[in-house]
Amino acid sequence: EDKVVQSPLSLVVHEGDTVTLNCSYEVTNFRSLLWYKQEKKAPTFLFMLTSSGIEKKSGRLSSILDKKELSSILNITATQTGDSAIYLCAAYNTDKLIFGTGTRLQVFP
Amino acid sequence: NAGVTQTPKFQVLKTGQSMTLQCAQDMNHNSMYWYRQDPGMGLRLIYYSASEGTTDKGEVPNGYNVSRLNKREFSLRLESAAPSQTSVYFCASSEGTGLHYGYTFGSGTRLTVV
């Protein structure tokens, strides 16, 4: 059975801290790994990773895929209160996304 | 604004009642999906439609039916609602399957079954 596991489930930090969110997957016909940010409503797209070892960056966020270890990490540096959200990892096979349970990040001033 | 529109945004049902959640997209996407999100469970796929005229079961299809009415619309029906179906439901669409083009999500329907 396909599955995506995220850790930690919840994280509380202070502004300025750096956080690392983890995602591991066991998915048949794996094609790509995606990260989404979910605040109050619908998830919004952050990154899509298809190649191992190539870091993707967007401002203070970065992510990398390790196909050998079947895992990915999402890093957020110099966190801000606006980073507070649920971060979802999802693995894409040939026709659908399989989501993890998410990591709830709370950033306090 | 272009995107995925879900209706209604909120709904309260009594056990045993039926209802249909509507979803429409105006991006000419081929594929559409219904997910449910429960606390601590992430997003779980209920049904999806890879293209107009096709539908397939996802991870948690029991108690639901779907209809891909046309390319734009993909509805989710609860024939006899149960408290276990209390959840937030998200519809999503993408250009196609086989290569990931990115999902666009609707804003969700919060359903409570009492």
Short mmCIF file of C-alpha atoms in Angstrom, two decimals:
data_model
loop_
_atom_site.label_atom_id
_atom_site.label_comp_id
_atom_site.label_asym_id
_atom_site.label_seq_id
_atom_site.Cartn_x
_atom_site.Cartn_y
_atom_site.Cartn_z
CA GLU A 1 0.00 0.00 0.00
CA ASP A 2 1.30 3.43 -0.94
CA LYS A 3 2.10 5.69 1.98
CA VAL A 4 3.70 9.00 2.82
CA VAL A 5 4.88 9.73 6.35
CA GLN A 6 5.80 13.13 7.73
CA SER A 7 7.63 14.08 10.89
CA PRO A 8 7.37 15.71 13.26
CA LEU A 9 3.60 15.96 13.45
CA SER A 10 3.84 19.26 15.24
CA LEU A 11 6.55 21.84 15.81
CA VAL A 12 6.61 25.02 17.90
CA VAL A 13 9.44 27.50 17.38
CA HIS A 14 10.29 31.16 17.91
CA GLU A 15 10.75 33.68 15.15
CA GLY A 16 14.21 33.49 13.67
CA ASP A 17 14.65 29.78 14.26
CA THR A 18 15.46 27.38 11.43
CA VAL A 19 13.26 24.30 11.01
CA THR A 20 13.55 21.08 9.04
CA LEU A 21 10.47 19.09 8.11
CA ASN A 22 10.80 15.47 7.04
CA CYS A 23 8.91 13.35 4.55
CA SER A 24 9.39 9.71 3.62
CA TYR A 25 7.47 7.78 1.01
CA GLU A 26 6.76 4.29 -0.23
CA VAL A 27 4.89 4.71 -3.48
CA THR A 28 4.76 2.46 -6.51
CA ASN A 29 5.56 4.13 -9.82
CA PHE A 30 6.89 7.17 -8.00
CA ARG A 31 7.26 10.21 -10.24
CA SER A 32 7.70 13.28 -8.05
CA LEU A 33 7.48 14.68 -4.54
CA LEU A 34 5.56 17.83 -3.77
CA TRP A 35 5.31 20.20 -0.85
CA TYR A 36 2.26 22.29 -0.06
CA LYS A 37 1.53 24.93 2.56
CA GLN A 38 -1.94 25.00 4.09
CA GLU A 39 -3.05 27.94 6.15
CA LYS A 40 -6.74 28.41 6.73
CA LYS A 41 -8.13 26.86 3.61
CA ALA A 42 -6.84 25.13 0.49
CA PRO A 43 -3.26 23.89 0.18
CA THR A 44 -1.00 26.08 -1.92
CA PHE A 45 1.88 24.70 -3.94
CA LEU A 46 5.46 25.20 -2.78
CA PHE A 47 7.81 22.83 -4.59
CA MET A 48 7.89 19.89 -6.92
CA LEU A 49 10.96 17.64 -6.83
CA THR A 50 11.71 15.00 -9.40
CA SER A 51 15.49 14.64 -9.37
CA SER A 52 17.53 13.44 -6.44
CA GLY A 53 20.04 15.83 -4.84
CA ILE A 54 18.92 19.01 -6.57
CA GLU A 55 17.82 21.68 -4.13
CA LYS A 56 14.93 23.91 -4.92
CA LYS A 57 14.74 27.31 -3.25
CA SER A 58 12.16 29.99 -2.84
CA GLY A 59 13.20 32.76 -0.51
CA ARG A 60 13.73 31.29 2.95
CA LEU A 61 12.30 27.92 1.94
CA SER A 62 14.27 25.14 0.34
CA SER A 63 13.70 21.48 -0.33
CA ILE A 64 15.62 18.48 -1.58
CA LEU A 65 14.76 14.94 -2.61
CA ASP A 66 16.76 11.79 -1.83
CA LYS A 67 15.47 8.98 -4.04
CA LYS A 68 17.88 6.47 -2.55
CA GLU A 69 16.47 7.08 0.94
CA LEU A 70 12.92 7.66 -0.38
CA SER A 71 12.73 10.91 1.49
CA SER A 72 12.64 14.66 1.26
CA ILE A 73 13.21 17.58 3.60
CA LEU A 74 11.79 21.06 3.66
CA ASN A 75 13.92 23.71 5.35
CA ILE A 76 12.69 27.09 6.51
CA THR A 77 15.31 29.54 7.71
CA ALA A 78 14.72 32.66 9.81
CA THR A 79 11.12 31.65 10.47
CA GLN A 80 8.40 34.29 10.72
CA THR A 81 4.95 34.16 12.26
CA GLY A 82 3.55 34.06 8.73
CA ASP A 83 5.18 30.66 8.26
CA SER A 84 2.72 29.19 10.75
CA ALA A 85 0.74 26.60 8.79
CA ILE A 86 0.39 22.92 8.06
CA TYR A 87 3.03 21.71 5.62
CA LEU A 88 1.93 18.81 3.48
CA CYS A 89 4.16 16.44 1.59
CA ALA A 90 2.72 14.42 -1.29
CA ALA A 91 4.11 11.77 -3.60
CA TYR A 92 2.90 11.56 -7.16
CA ASN A 93 2.67 8.26 -8.98
CA THR A 94 1.30 7.88 -12.47
CA ASP A 95 -2.11 9.36 -11.84
CA LYS A 96 -2.62 10.78 -8.37
CA LEU A 97 -1.10 12.49 -5.36
CA ILE A 98 -0.76 10.61 -2.09
CA PHE A 99 -0.53 12.96 0.85
CA GLY A 100 1.15 12.64 4.21
CA THR A 101 -0.55 13.66 7.44
CA GLY A 102 1.20 17.01 7.49
CA THR A 103 3.42 18.85 9.95
CA ARG A 104 1.80 21.66 11.92
CA LEU A 105 4.30 24.48 12.39
CA GLN A 106 3.62 27.25 14.88
CA VAL A 107 5.98 30.20 14.97
CA PHE A 108 5.73 32.54 17.97
CA PRO A 109 7.15 36.05 18.15
CA ASN B 1 -11.03 34.51 -10.95
CA ALA B 2 -9.97 31.31 -12.66
CA GLY B 3 -9.78 28.28 -10.46
CA VAL B 4 -11.76 25.57 -8.73
CA THR B 5 -15.12 26.46 -7.23
CA GLN B 6 -16.77 24.30 -4.60
CA THR B 7 -20.29 24.60 -3.26
CA PRO B 8 -21.51 24.73 -0.60
CA LYS B 9 -18.81 26.04 1.74
CA PHE B 10 -20.55 24.72 4.85
CA GLN B 11 -23.22 22.10 5.40
CA VAL B 12 -24.82 20.35 8.34
CA LEU B 13 -26.63 17.09 7.67
CA LYS B 14 -28.56 14.68 9.81
CA THR B 15 -27.52 11.04 9.78
CA GLY B 16 -29.11 9.30 6.82
CA GLN B 17 -29.63 12.42 4.72
CA SER B 18 -28.15 12.67 1.27
CA MET B 19 -26.39 15.52 -0.45
CA THR B 20 -24.17 16.37 -3.40
CA LEU B 21 -21.02 18.46 -3.21
CA GLN B 22 -20.42 20.39 -6.37
CA CYS B 23 -17.07 21.20 -7.96
CA ALA B 24 -16.35 23.13 -11.14
CA GLN B 25 -13.10 24.27 -12.73
CA ASP B 26 -12.60 26.74 -15.54
CA MET B 27 -8.99 25.96 -16.43
CA ASN B 28 -9.80 23.30 -19.04
CA HIS B 29 -8.12 20.69 -16.85
CA ASN B 30 -8.53 17.06 -17.74
CA SER B 31 -8.22 15.51 -14.28
CA MET B 32 -10.25 16.16 -11.16
CA TYR B 33 -10.07 14.80 -7.63
CA TRP B 34 -12.01 14.67 -4.38
CA TYR B 35 -10.12 14.55 -1.08
CA ARG B 36 -11.24 14.60 2.51
CA GLN B 37 -9.17 16.05 5.31
CA ASP B 38 -9.53 14.98 8.92
CA PRO B 39 -7.42 16.10 11.90
CA GLY B 40 -4.21 14.09 12.06
CA MET B 41 -5.03 12.22 8.84
CA GLY B 42 -3.83 14.53 6.12
CA LEU B 43 -5.62 14.57 2.77
CA ARG B 44 -7.07 11.25 1.68
CA LEU B 45 -8.22 10.60 -1.86
CA ILE B 46 -11.88 9.58 -2.20
CA TYR B 47 -12.35 9.39 -5.96
CA TYR B 48 -10.71 10.84 -8.99
CA SER B 49 -11.41 11.31 -12.66
CA ALA B 50 -8.38 11.13 -14.91
CA SER B 51 -10.39 12.43 -17.85
CA GLU B 52 -13.95 13.17 -18.85
CA GLY B 53 -15.99 10.00 -18.80
CA THR B 54 -13.78 8.08 -16.38
CA THR B 55 -13.79 7.77 -12.61
CA ASP B 56 -11.72 5.66 -10.23
CA LYS B 57 -11.72 4.87 -6.54
CA GLY B 58 -9.13 6.37 -4.29
CA GLU B 59 -8.09 5.42 -0.80
CA VAL B 60 -11.45 5.94 1.00
CA PRO B 61 -14.35 5.56 -1.49
CA ASN B 62 -16.88 3.77 0.74
CA GLY B 63 -20.07 5.75 1.30
CA TYR B 64 -19.48 8.05 -1.68
CA ASN B 65 -20.32 8.21 -5.34
CA VAL B 66 -19.06 10.59 -8.00
CA SER B 67 -20.12 11.89 -11.37
CA ARG B 68 -17.92 13.54 -13.95
CA LEU B 69 -20.75 15.48 -15.53
CA ASN B 70 -18.57 17.08 -18.19
CA LYS B 71 -15.00 18.32 -18.43
CA ARG B 72 -15.67 21.19 -16.02
CA GLU B 73 -17.71 19.52 -13.30
CA PHE B 74 -17.06 16.70 -10.86
CA SER B 75 -19.60 16.08 -8.12
CA LEU B 76 -19.40 13.99 -4.96
CA ARG B 77 -22.53 12.42 -3.54
CA LEU B 78 -23.22 11.10 -0.07
CA GLU B 79 -26.25 8.82 -0.35
CA SER B 80 -26.78 8.25 3.37
CA ALA B 81 -24.60 10.49 5.48
CA ALA B 82 -22.91 9.11 8.59
CA PRO B 83 -21.13 10.96 11.42
CA SER B 84 -17.85 9.39 10.22
CA GLN B 85 -18.20 11.50 7.08
CA THR B 86 -17.86 14.70 9.07
CA SER B 87 -14.82 16.26 7.44
CA VAL B 88 -13.50 19.01 5.21
CA TYR B 89 -13.79 18.07 1.55
CA PHE B 90 -11.48 19.45 -1.09
CA CYS B 91 -11.87 19.24 -4.82
CA ALA B 92 -8.78 19.65 -7.01
CA SER B 93 -7.95 19.63 -10.68
CA SER B 94 -4.87 19.22 -12.84
CA GLU B 95 -4.07 19.32 -16.52
CA GLY B 96 -3.56 15.60 -16.74
CA THR B 97 -2.09 12.45 -15.32
CA GLY B 98 1.11 10.67 -16.22
CA LEU B 99 3.13 13.82 -15.64
CA HIS B 100 2.43 16.06 -12.74
CA TYR B 101 1.28 19.48 -13.77
CA GLY B 102 0.31 20.73 -10.34
CA TYR B 103 -2.99 20.58 -8.53
CA THR B 104 -5.29 23.53 -8.06
CA PHE B 105 -7.48 23.14 -4.99
CA GLY B 106 -10.89 24.55 -4.24
CA SER B 107 -11.49 26.35 -0.96
CA GLY B 108 -13.15 23.35 0.65
CA THR B 109 -16.54 22.30 2.01
CA ARG B 110 -16.87 21.81 5.75
CA LEU B 111 -19.44 19.08 6.31
CA THR B 112 -20.85 18.11 9.69
CA VAL B 113 -23.08 15.07 10.07
CA VAL B 114 -25.04 14.95 13.33
#
